[in-house]
Every structure is written in structure tokens, then in C-alpha cells.
Amino acid sequence: MVADQIPSERPIEFARSWRYGLVAALLALGLIAVWLFWGRAMQMAIGVTAAGIGLALWRYPEISAGMAGFLILSYIASFVPGSTTLFFAGVYVVLILRKLQSQELSWRYGNFFVPVLIFVGWYYSSILWADTHMPWDGRHIIRILLTIFVVSELLKSTRTYLAFFIGAAFGLIFTSVSAIKTAVEFYTSGVADQIANTVTSIESSRFFGHWDDPNFMSMTIIAYLGGVMALWRSKLNFWIRSLMFVAAVLSIAATLMSLSRTGLIGCVIVLGMMLAIERHRFVLAAVVAGLVAVLLTVLPVDLFGRVFELLEGTDKSSSERLGLLLSGWKLFWNSPIIGSGIGSFESDVMFLMPYLPYYFFSHNTFIDIAVDSGLIGLGLYIACLVFAFRGLSWRQWHVDPSDIPAMLNAGMRASLVATVFAVATMTTAGFIPFWVFFTMCAFFGVTVRNYRAGQTGRTS
């Protein structure tokens, strides 16, 4: 294994080949969209065309990076189950072919892989000693490890990081528009009028588009919002900055519409840390405050009512979550070293809180992991987070907008803090978007060092 040895890269510039690559990526995404609605014969033709484009332009890793960002943030897997995993498997094959062609058989392994591999193996194999009826599914182990392998090798230059966030911006727009579309249909179709008499406040409805849960949608948004905001405030191409601005605005709107406490607090964390590096922070703070005020006025959400319910105690979810955490502490002592096995918390908490309507997880990843896989699993997971934090620079707080790696570092740093908060308020041990982000953070430091080394070599 060769750890983090990659050649120095070119400076970030948009040459003709990069523009062609971006156009090809957009075309491929369009073909995927058309695939969902046309017949089998046309699907075969589109598949052959997409494969031809992929083979013709496989030498540009930026295409794969951009598509990966889009797939993760748009949650296309909601429409086509397994599509994201299939995409990463295809990219993995392409990466191997690229290495065979260049006769560079080394792989970009790093210390991050050690706790990840052990944690994933330990956590998911704990089903072997779990006294639960949860079926064992080894496919998720493959999904996590495949995703981490591909992301670590694919995103090994600032250009591919930039391409990923461009794709992520399109994905955020897709997700946000889906949530807004759901709200518009809710109020224009007459559904709101029909149920207005059966709920306390129709304005407290939560909208999350095609996602399964508003909390998971908002958590995914905040994990990548910092990078998008950083590129918006950078000195990149005008069109890219415009794209990032639109994605950031719509992402904040979608988070507001989800009424997710985790997402809202995460947004505040990201915005606060991004303002800390901004030279014109007071102007930007005024702009953001005005933007949020406009969104709260226009969007069909009652954020203040939601906050009032939480403070008044009308919303019982806070007391339920506290009860879940206390129950988790009790269940932890059943087997503190190796844990009681994956799924134990969900099955055993019913005996401590029999009034729950159905199986619950603890809404805290650390508690869930500690109960299910003990101190061993918890220590390994914390080690993964430590390597993610170590991959970023925490010393530089005065950032030049023309320094793209430094701007990305600041944005990812803000999102990482918000993501750890999300980890502490939801169960996300196997959440793929978070593993993608942790991998990006863990390997970003060596990527920047190679970028700086390339710049130094050209100037000397």
C-alpha cells in the first residue's frame, strides 16, 4: 500500500478540456433523467450512448466527481434504488482501468482506512451476538467501503474537489426544488384545506420532497453547504459563483421548510463559521439575515410557531428524545465492552419506554453505537471522526478568496462541525452522505499539500 502519494497537479483553471468535461457530465445527467421516463428500447439506446460517452471521456476524473456530487445530494436513489451504488461500482472499475493504463498500481490509502475498516466490520458483524430479529444485510458494508474507496481515489486533486461541489450544487438545487414543489402542490391542490380542521397549525407542515425524512434531508444539506458557500464567496468563474449562490439560497430555503431542529441549528453553525472568515462579515451578515427574512415571509412555514411549541413544551419530541438518551445509558451497561449487537437499542428500548408507538433509535449516533457495539465500536467511530478533523486546517481564519483550497477548507471545516452536531442528534452510523464527507475531509489535507507543492515547483 502506498499512502497518499500522488503527483503534483496543475493549478485550477478552466481549460477547454474542462469545459468539455463539464458539458459531458451535464449531458450524462440529462440522459439519466430521460432514462426514467422512456421505453425499454430507448433505454437501451441511451445506455449505449452514455457508455460511449463514458468510455470516450473516462480520462477526465472531473466528470465522475461531478456526477458523484449530484447523485449524493439529489438522492436519485429514491427514484432508482441502487443507482448510486451502481455508479460508484462503475467508477471503481474505471479507476482500476486508469491505473492499469498508466501502470500506476498504487492506491491512495491512508490512516483513515484503518479505523473505518475495523469499525464497519465490527459494527455490522455484531448482529452475530445480537438478541434481535433484525435480518443481517451485508450489502451495506459493501456500499460504505466501496464509496470510501472510490471517493478517496477519485477526489485527489483540488480540481476534482471543485468538480464534486459543482455537481453537489446541482444536487442541492434538485433537492430544494423538490421540497418547494411539494409545498406548492400541498397548498394548491386543496389538500391543505381538507386537513386544516384536523391539525393544530397547517403552517407547521414539514416539506422534504422525495426524501424519506426531513431530518436526513437537512443533515445532508448542511454537510455540503459550507463548501458551496465557500465557492460562492471565492474568486472563481462568475457562472460557478452564481451557481453556488443559487444552491446556497435554495438549500437554506429547503432547510427552513423541513422545520428540522438539527438542520436549522446546523445552518446557523455553518453560517456563523463562514462569517468568521469573511472580510466583509457585517455586510454579508446583513445580506443573509435579509435573505432569511424574505424566505420566512415567502415560504409556507411557521418557524416561530415551531420554536414556540418547543419552548412551551407542546411538542413532546424533546422529552421523548431525552428519555431515549437516558434509556440508552441504561442499556449500555448490559454489555459495555462489545455491545449487545446491532439493533439491540431499537428492540430493547420498548421495555424501558413501553408507551412508544413503534421501535425507536436513540437519535444519537454515539449512544446507538455504544449500545450495539460497545466501547470498541464507539472508540473506532470516534477515531474515524478524529481523522476527518485532522485532514482539515484549523489554524487559518483569515482566508484569501482567491485561494480556492483555503476557501474549500474553511467551508468543509464549518460543515464538519455542523455534521458532528447532526451525528449527536440523529442515528447516522451507516449514512452514506456522511461517510463521503468524512472521507473528503480526511484526505483534503494531503490534497492541498500536493497542490501547494505543485505551485512551488512551478515558481522555483
Tab-separated table of N, CA and C in Angstrom, residues 98-224:
chain	number	residue	atom	x	y	z
A	98	ARG	N	-7.805	2.997	-15.330
A	98	ARG	CA	-6.888	4.131	-15.450
A	98	ARG	C	-5.520	3.770	-14.874
A	99	LYS	N	-5.509	3.052	-13.763
A	99	LYS	CA	-4.243	2.672	-13.147
A	99	LYS	C	-3.498	1.649	-13.996
A	100	LEU	N	-4.245	0.725	-14.584
A	100	LEU	CA	-3.601	-0.262	-15.446
A	100	LEU	C	-2.986	0.404	-16.673
A	101	GLN	N	-3.692	1.404	-17.213
A	101	GLN	CA	-3.169	2.088	-18.390
A	101	GLN	C	-1.904	2.871	-18.058
A	102	SER	N	-1.902	3.531	-16.914
A	102	SER	CA	-0.744	4.343	-16.520
A	102	SER	C	0.327	3.530	-15.808
A	103	GLN	N	0.038	2.229	-15.580
A	103	GLN	CA	0.964	1.337	-14.876
A	103	GLN	C	1.297	1.860	-13.481
A	104	GLU	N	0.327	2.531	-12.889
A	104	GLU	CA	0.474	3.031	-11.518
A	104	GLU	C	-0.503	2.243	-10.647
A	105	LEU	N	-0.013	1.167	-10.059
A	105	LEU	CA	-0.882	0.244	-9.346
A	105	LEU	C	-1.028	0.589	-7.869
A	106	SER	N	-0.412	1.682	-7.422
A	106	SER	CA	-0.566	2.086	-6.029
A	106	SER	C	-1.956	2.662	-5.814
A	107	TRP	N	-2.427	2.579	-4.582
A	107	TRP	CA	-3.753	3.087	-4.236
A	107	TRP	C	-3.613	4.103	-3.124
A	108	ARG	N	-4.507	5.051	-3.084
A	108	ARG	CA	-4.385	6.167	-2.148
A	108	ARG	C	-4.955	5.801	-0.775
A	109	TYR	N	-4.317	4.871	-0.114
A	109	TYR	CA	-4.741	4.507	1.224
A	109	TYR	C	-4.149	5.489	2.233
A	110	GLY	N	-4.753	5.566	3.381
A	110	GLY	CA	-4.259	6.429	4.435
A	110	GLY	C	-4.681	5.879	5.782
A	111	ASN	N	-4.262	6.537	6.845
A	111	ASN	CA	-4.593	6.070	8.189
A	111	ASN	C	-6.092	6.062	8.452
A	112	PHE	N	-6.836	6.862	7.712
A	112	PHE	CA	-8.286	6.921	7.882
A	112	PHE	C	-8.926	5.557	7.653
A	113	PHE	N	-8.336	4.754	6.757
A	113	PHE	CA	-8.943	3.477	6.403
A	113	PHE	C	-8.878	2.466	7.545
A	114	VAL	N	-7.884	2.578	8.406
A	114	VAL	CA	-7.713	1.579	9.460
A	114	VAL	C	-8.920	1.552	10.397
A	115	PRO	N	-9.287	2.679	11.050
A	115	PRO	CA	-10.469	2.622	11.918
A	115	PRO	C	-11.761	2.396	11.148
A	116	VAL	N	-11.836	2.889	9.898
A	116	VAL	CA	-13.063	2.699	9.119
A	116	VAL	C	-13.301	1.224	8.838
A	117	LEU	N	-12.281	0.531	8.345
A	117	LEU	CA	-12.431	-0.882	8.016
A	117	LEU	C	-12.780	-1.706	9.250
A	118	ILE	N	-12.086	-1.433	10.358
A	118	ILE	CA	-12.350	-2.199	11.578
A	118	ILE	C	-13.736	-1.867	12.121
A	119	PHE	N	-14.102	-0.573	12.106
A	119	PHE	CA	-15.412	-0.187	12.636
A	119	PHE	C	-16.543	-0.817	11.841
A	120	VAL	N	-16.489	-0.697	10.522
A	120	VAL	CA	-17.563	-1.241	9.692
A	120	VAL	C	-17.681	-2.751	9.896
A	121	GLY	N	-16.536	-3.438	9.920
A	121	GLY	CA	-16.574	-4.880	10.134
A	121	GLY	C	-17.115	-5.252	11.502
A	122	TRP	N	-16.658	-4.526	12.541
A	122	TRP	CA	-17.093	-4.827	13.907
A	122	TRP	C	-18.562	-4.483	14.105
A	123	TYR	N	-18.976	-3.313	13.667
A	123	TYR	CA	-20.340	-2.847	13.928
A	123	TYR	C	-21.370	-3.751	13.259
A	124	TYR	N	-21.142	-4.073	11.993
A	124	TYR	CA	-22.148	-4.851	11.273
A	124	TYR	C	-22.048	-6.347	11.562
A	125	SER	N	-20.911	-6.823	12.047
A	125	SER	CA	-20.823	-8.230	12.440
A	125	SER	C	-21.373	-8.464	13.839
A	126	SER	N	-21.669	-7.382	14.580
A	126	SER	CA	-22.226	-7.546	15.926
A	126	SER	C	-23.615	-8.172	15.900
A	127	ILE	N	-24.215	-8.275	14.718
A	127	ILE	CA	-25.501	-8.958	14.604
A	127	ILE	C	-25.363	-10.422	15.013
A	128	LEU	N	-24.129	-10.951	14.967
A	128	LEU	CA	-23.901	-12.365	15.279
A	128	LEU	C	-24.200	-12.680	16.736
A	129	TRP	N	-24.022	-11.689	17.633
A	129	TRP	CA	-24.325	-11.944	19.042
A	129	TRP	C	-25.492	-11.087	19.542
A	130	ALA	N	-26.254	-10.536	18.614
A	130	ALA	CA	-27.396	-9.707	18.994
A	130	ALA	C	-28.625	-10.576	19.226
A	131	ASP	N	-29.344	-10.276	20.296
A	131	ASP	CA	-30.581	-10.991	20.597
A	131	ASP	C	-31.762	-10.231	20.001
A	132	THR	N	-31.752	-10.068	18.681
A	132	THR	CA	-32.806	-9.343	17.978
A	132	THR	C	-33.244	-10.157	16.771
A	133	HIS	N	-34.335	-9.712	16.186
A	133	HIS	CA	-34.855	-10.360	14.981
A	133	HIS	C	-34.491	-9.569	13.728
A	134	MET	N	-33.539	-8.645	13.852
A	134	MET	CA	-33.143	-7.844	12.702
A	134	MET	C	-32.376	-8.702	11.700
A	135	PRO	N	-32.813	-8.742	10.439
A	135	PRO	CA	-32.086	-9.541	9.441
A	135	PRO	C	-30.735	-8.910	9.121
A	136	TRP	N	-29.728	-9.756	8.908
A	136	TRP	CA	-28.389	-9.264	8.597
A	136	TRP	C	-28.277	-9.000	7.109
A	137	ASP	N	-27.807	-7.823	6.755
A	137	ASP	CA	-27.658	-7.438	5.356
A	137	ASP	C	-26.228	-6.965	5.139
A	138	GLY	N	-25.423	-7.811	4.519
A	138	GLY	CA	-24.027	-7.459	4.295
A	138	GLY	C	-23.811	-6.491	3.158
A	139	ARG	N	-24.876	-6.185	2.407
A	139	ARG	CA	-24.713	-5.296	1.264
A	139	ARG	C	-24.341	-3.883	1.688
A	140	HIS	N	-24.810	-3.454	2.867
A	140	HIS	CA	-24.493	-2.083	3.278
A	140	HIS	C	-23.015	-1.943	3.619
A	141	ILE	N	-22.393	-3.009	4.089
A	141	ILE	CA	-20.948	-2.976	4.307
A	141	ILE	C	-20.239	-2.696	2.989
A	142	ILE	N	-20.685	-3.380	1.936
A	142	ILE	CA	-20.086	-3.173	0.615
A	142	ILE	C	-20.318	-1.745	0.150
A	143	ARG	N	-21.528	-1.213	0.377
A	143	ARG	CA	-21.832	0.157	-0.057
A	143	ARG	C	-20.891	1.157	0.605
A	144	ILE	N	-20.726	1.042	1.922
A	144	ILE	CA	-19.890	2.000	2.648
A	144	ILE	C	-18.438	1.913	2.190
A	145	LEU	N	-17.888	0.710	2.167
A	145	LEU	CA	-16.479	0.552	1.807
A	145	LEU	C	-16.229	0.925	0.355
A	146	LEU	N	-17.132	0.536	-0.542
A	146	LEU	CA	-16.978	0.899	-1.952
A	146	LEU	C	-16.980	2.410	-2.118
A	147	THR	N	-17.900	3.078	-1.433
A	147	THR	CA	-17.988	4.537	-1.530
A	147	THR	C	-16.715	5.200	-1.025
A	148	ILE	N	-16.196	4.735	0.099
A	148	ILE	CA	-14.992	5.331	0.670
A	148	ILE	C	-13.787	5.109	-0.237
A	149	PHE	N	-13.648	3.911	-0.775
A	149	PHE	CA	-12.532	3.623	-1.682
A	149	PHE	C	-12.579	4.535	-2.905
A	150	VAL	N	-13.761	4.669	-3.495
A	150	VAL	CA	-13.888	5.469	-4.719
A	150	VAL	C	-13.630	6.940	-4.427
A	151	VAL	N	-14.238	7.476	-3.365
A	151	VAL	CA	-14.089	8.898	-3.055
A	151	VAL	C	-12.636	9.231	-2.741
A	152	SER	N	-11.963	8.384	-1.989
A	152	SER	CA	-10.574	8.672	-1.618
A	152	SER	C	-9.657	8.703	-2.833
A	153	GLU	N	-9.921	7.864	-3.822
A	153	GLU	CA	-9.068	7.814	-5.002
A	153	GLU	C	-9.503	8.811	-6.065
A	154	LEU	N	-10.805	9.053	-6.156
A	154	LEU	CA	-11.313	9.947	-7.196
A	154	LEU	C	-11.017	11.403	-6.874
A	155	LEU	N	-11.238	11.800	-5.627
A	155	LEU	CA	-11.050	13.201	-5.237
A	155	LEU	C	-9.650	13.388	-4.667
A	156	LYS	N	-8.662	13.367	-5.532
A	156	LYS	CA	-7.293	13.530	-5.061
A	156	LYS	C	-6.620	14.754	-5.666
A	157	SER	N	-7.406	15.703	-6.118
A	157	SER	CA	-6.873	16.981	-6.589
A	157	SER	C	-7.910	18.051	-6.297
A	158	THR	N	-7.453	19.289	-6.230
A	158	THR	CA	-8.396	20.377	-5.984
A	158	THR	C	-9.388	20.521	-7.131
A	159	ARG	N	-8.985	20.119	-8.320
A	159	ARG	CA	-9.896	20.179	-9.469
A	159	ARG	C	-11.072	19.219	-9.285
A	160	THR	N	-10.794	18.006	-8.803
A	160	THR	CA	-11.874	17.049	-8.610
A	160	THR	C	-12.745	17.432	-7.415
A	161	TYR	N	-12.152	18.023	-6.384
A	161	TYR	CA	-12.968	18.543	-5.284
A	161	TYR	C	-13.915	19.621	-5.802
A	162	LEU	N	-13.379	20.500	-6.636
A	162	LEU	CA	-14.196	21.562	-7.209
A	162	LEU	C	-15.308	20.978	-8.074
A	163	ALA	N	-14.973	19.969	-8.877
A	163	ALA	CA	-15.980	19.327	-9.719
A	163	ALA	C	-17.056	18.670	-8.868
A	164	PHE	N	-16.649	18.046	-7.765
A	164	PHE	CA	-17.625	17.413	-6.877
A	164	PHE	C	-18.623	18.434	-6.349
A	165	PHE	N	-18.124	19.594	-5.918
A	165	PHE	CA	-19.029	20.596	-5.355
A	165	PHE	C	-19.895	21.246	-6.431
A	166	ILE	N	-19.417	21.287	-7.667
A	166	ILE	CA	-20.282	21.763	-8.755
A	166	ILE	C	-21.448	20.793	-8.940
A	167	GLY	N	-21.139	19.500	-8.976
A	167	GLY	CA	-22.210	18.510	-9.047
A	167	GLY	C	-23.103	18.553	-7.825
A	168	ALA	N	-22.502	18.761	-6.646
A	168	ALA	CA	-23.286	18.851	-5.420
A	168	ALA	C	-24.236	20.039	-5.456
A	169	ALA	N	-23.794	21.149	-6.052
A	169	ALA	CA	-24.663	22.322	-6.163
A	169	ALA	C	-25.904	22.004	-6.988
A	170	PHE	N	-25.713	21.302	-8.111
A	170	PHE	CA	-26.872	20.881	-8.904
A	170	PHE	C	-27.761	19.932	-8.098
A	171	GLY	N	-27.145	19.054	-7.312
A	171	GLY	CA	-27.925	18.148	-6.484
A	171	GLY	C	-28.711	18.874	-5.414
A	172	LEU	N	-28.107	19.887	-4.796
A	172	LEU	CA	-28.818	20.687	-3.798
A	172	LEU	C	-29.995	21.424	-4.419
A	173	ILE	N	-29.800	21.935	-5.616
A	173	ILE	CA	-30.898	22.616	-6.308
A	173	ILE	C	-32.028	21.630	-6.587
A	174	PHE	N	-31.679	20.432	-7.042
A	174	PHE	CA	-32.685	19.403	-7.318
A	174	PHE	C	-33.478	19.067	-6.055
A	175	THR	N	-32.777	18.843	-4.949
A	175	THR	CA	-33.430	18.519	-3.681
A	175	THR	C	-34.313	19.660	-3.204
A	176	SER	N	-33.803	20.881	-3.279
A	176	SER	CA	-34.553	22.039	-2.795
A	176	SER	C	-35.796	22.290	-3.631
A	177	VAL	N	-35.660	22.193	-4.946
A	177	VAL	CA	-36.818	22.391	-5.824
A	177	VAL	C	-37.869	21.322	-5.557
A	178	SER	N	-37.436	20.098	-5.276
A	178	SER	CA	-38.378	19.032	-4.957
A	178	SER	C	-39.169	19.354	-3.698
A	179	ALA	N	-38.483	19.872	-2.665
A	179	ALA	CA	-39.176	20.242	-1.430
A	179	ALA	C	-40.141	21.396	-1.663
A	180	ILE	N	-39.703	22.397	-2.427
A	180	ILE	CA	-40.573	23.542	-2.724
A	180	ILE	C	-41.769	23.099	-3.552
A	181	LYS	N	-41.550	22.211	-4.512
A	181	LYS	CA	-42.635	21.695	-5.349
A	181	LYS	C	-43.681	20.973	-4.495
A	182	THR	N	-43.210	20.206	-3.506
A	182	THR	CA	-44.136	19.513	-2.611
A	182	THR	C	-45.012	20.501	-1.855
A	183	ALA	N	-44.407	21.592	-1.383
A	183	ALA	CA	-45.174	22.597	-0.653
A	183	ALA	C	-46.197	23.281	-1.545
A	184	VAL	N	-45.789	23.626	-2.761
A	184	VAL	CA	-46.714	24.282	-3.693
A	184	VAL	C	-47.897	23.377	-3.994
A	185	GLU	N	-47.625	22.103	-4.260
A	185	GLU	CA	-48.709	21.167	-4.551
A	185	GLU	C	-49.612	20.975	-3.341
A	186	PHE	N	-49.030	21.011	-2.150
A	186	PHE	CA	-49.811	20.828	-0.930
A	186	PHE	C	-50.856	21.924	-0.771
A	187	TYR	N	-50.476	23.150	-1.101
A	187	TYR	CA	-51.390	24.270	-0.892
A	187	TYR	C	-52.274	24.561	-2.098
A	188	THR	N	-51.844	24.175	-3.286
A	188	THR	CA	-52.638	24.481	-4.480
A	188	THR	C	-53.578	23.354	-4.881
A	189	SER	N	-53.346	22.153	-4.370
A	189	SER	CA	-54.188	21.020	-4.762
A	189	SER	C	-55.438	20.882	-3.915
A	190	GLY	N	-55.542	21.660	-2.851
A	190	GLY	CA	-56.700	21.570	-1.976
A	190	GLY	C	-56.503	20.650	-0.792
A	191	VAL	N	-55.359	19.965	-0.723
A	191	VAL	CA	-55.108	19.057	0.393
A	191	VAL	C	-55.031	19.824	1.705
A	192	ALA	N	-54.398	20.989	1.669
A	192	ALA	CA	-54.260	21.783	2.889
A	192	ALA	C	-55.619	22.166	3.453
A	193	ASP	N	-56.555	22.538	2.579
A	193	ASP	CA	-57.888	22.918	3.045
A	193	ASP	C	-58.632	21.729	3.639
A	194	GLN	N	-58.406	20.546	3.081
A	194	GLN	CA	-59.124	19.365	3.543
A	194	GLN	C	-58.699	18.932	4.939
A	195	ILE	N	-57.429	19.126	5.274
A	195	ILE	CA	-56.941	18.663	6.578
A	195	ILE	C	-56.763	19.807	7.564
A	196	ALA	N	-57.153	21.016	7.169
A	196	ALA	CA	-56.933	22.182	8.036
A	196	ALA	C	-57.650	22.039	9.368
A	197	ASN	N	-58.773	21.325	9.389
A	197	ASN	CA	-59.558	21.204	10.614
A	197	ASN	C	-59.084	20.072	11.519
A	198	THR	N	-58.117	19.290	11.066
A	198	THR	CA	-57.682	18.133	11.844
A	198	THR	C	-56.297	18.303	12.449
A	199	VAL	N	-55.622	19.404	12.171
A	199	VAL	CA	-54.293	19.639	12.725
A	199	VAL	C	-54.280	20.968	13.449
A	200	THR	N	-53.309	21.103	14.336
A	200	THR	CA	-53.224	22.324	15.138
A	200	THR	C	-52.872	23.532	14.293
A	201	SER	N	-51.867	23.388	13.447
A	201	SER	CA	-51.410	24.515	12.636
A	201	SER	C	-50.965	23.998	11.287
A	202	ILE	N	-51.681	24.377	10.252
A	202	ILE	CA	-51.333	23.906	8.915
A	202	ILE	C	-49.994	24.473	8.476
A	203	GLU	N	-49.602	25.616	9.056
A	203	GLU	CA	-48.325	26.213	8.687
A	203	GLU	C	-47.149	25.429	9.255
A	204	SER	N	-47.411	24.527	10.205
A	204	SER	CA	-46.337	23.736	10.794
A	204	SER	C	-46.020	22.484	9.989
A	205	SER	N	-46.650	22.338	8.836
A	205	SER	CA	-46.367	21.188	7.981
A	205	SER	C	-44.910	21.227	7.537
A	206	ARG	N	-44.306	20.040	7.431
A	206	ARG	CA	-42.898	19.932	7.068
A	206	ARG	C	-42.798	19.346	5.669
A	207	PHE	N	-41.946	19.948	4.846
A	207	PHE	CA	-41.830	19.538	3.452
A	207	PHE	C	-40.400	19.084	3.181
A	208	PHE	N	-40.279	17.909	2.576
A	208	PHE	CA	-38.949	17.372	2.295
A	208	PHE	C	-38.909	16.635	0.968
A	209	GLY	N	-39.811	16.968	0.060
A	209	GLY	CA	-39.743	16.468	-1.305
A	209	GLY	C	-39.741	14.958	-1.391
A	210	HIS	N	-38.789	14.410	-2.155
A	210	HIS	CA	-38.724	12.969	-2.383
A	210	HIS	C	-37.870	12.254	-1.344
A	211	TRP	N	-37.357	12.985	-0.351
A	211	TRP	CA	-36.561	12.352	0.694
A	211	TRP	C	-37.477	11.600	1.657
A	212	ASP	N	-36.908	10.624	2.368
A	212	ASP	CA	-37.703	9.809	3.282
A	212	ASP	C	-37.995	10.522	4.597
A	213	ASP	N	-37.153	11.462	4.968
A	213	ASP	CA	-37.275	12.088	6.280
A	213	ASP	C	-36.719	13.508	6.206
A	214	PRO	N	-37.396	14.491	6.833
A	214	PRO	CA	-36.899	15.875	6.767
A	214	PRO	C	-35.559	16.062	7.459
A	215	ASN	N	-35.307	15.282	8.516
A	215	ASN	CA	-34.041	15.424	9.222
A	215	ASN	C	-32.864	14.951	8.370
A	216	PHE	N	-33.048	13.836	7.674
A	216	PHE	CA	-31.959	13.335	6.840
A	216	PHE	C	-31.712	14.255	5.645
A	217	MET	N	-32.765	14.842	5.109
A	217	MET	CA	-32.571	15.799	4.022
A	217	MET	C	-31.764	17.001	4.506
A	218	SER	N	-32.170	17.573	5.638
A	218	SER	CA	-31.490	18.768	6.134
A	218	SER	C	-30.067	18.452	6.583
A	219	MET	N	-29.842	17.256	7.149
A	219	MET	CA	-28.489	16.888	7.568
A	219	MET	C	-27.555	16.765	6.370
A	220	THR	N	-28.066	16.191	5.293
A	220	THR	CA	-27.247	16.071	4.088
A	220	THR	C	-26.916	17.445	3.522
A	221	ILE	N	-27.876	18.351	3.571
A	221	ILE	CA	-27.652	19.705	3.064
A	221	ILE	C	-26.541	20.404	3.846
A	222	ILE	N	-26.606	20.355	5.172
A	222	ILE	CA	-25.631	21.104	5.966
A	222	ILE	C	-24.226	20.508	5.834
A	223	ALA	N	-24.126	19.206	5.509
A	223	ALA	CA	-22.805	18.595	5.362
A	223	ALA	C	-22.039	19.170	4.180
A	224	TYR	N	-22.747	19.715	3.203
A	224	TYR	CA	-22.086	20.234	1.994
A	224	TYR	C	-22.363	21.716	1.770
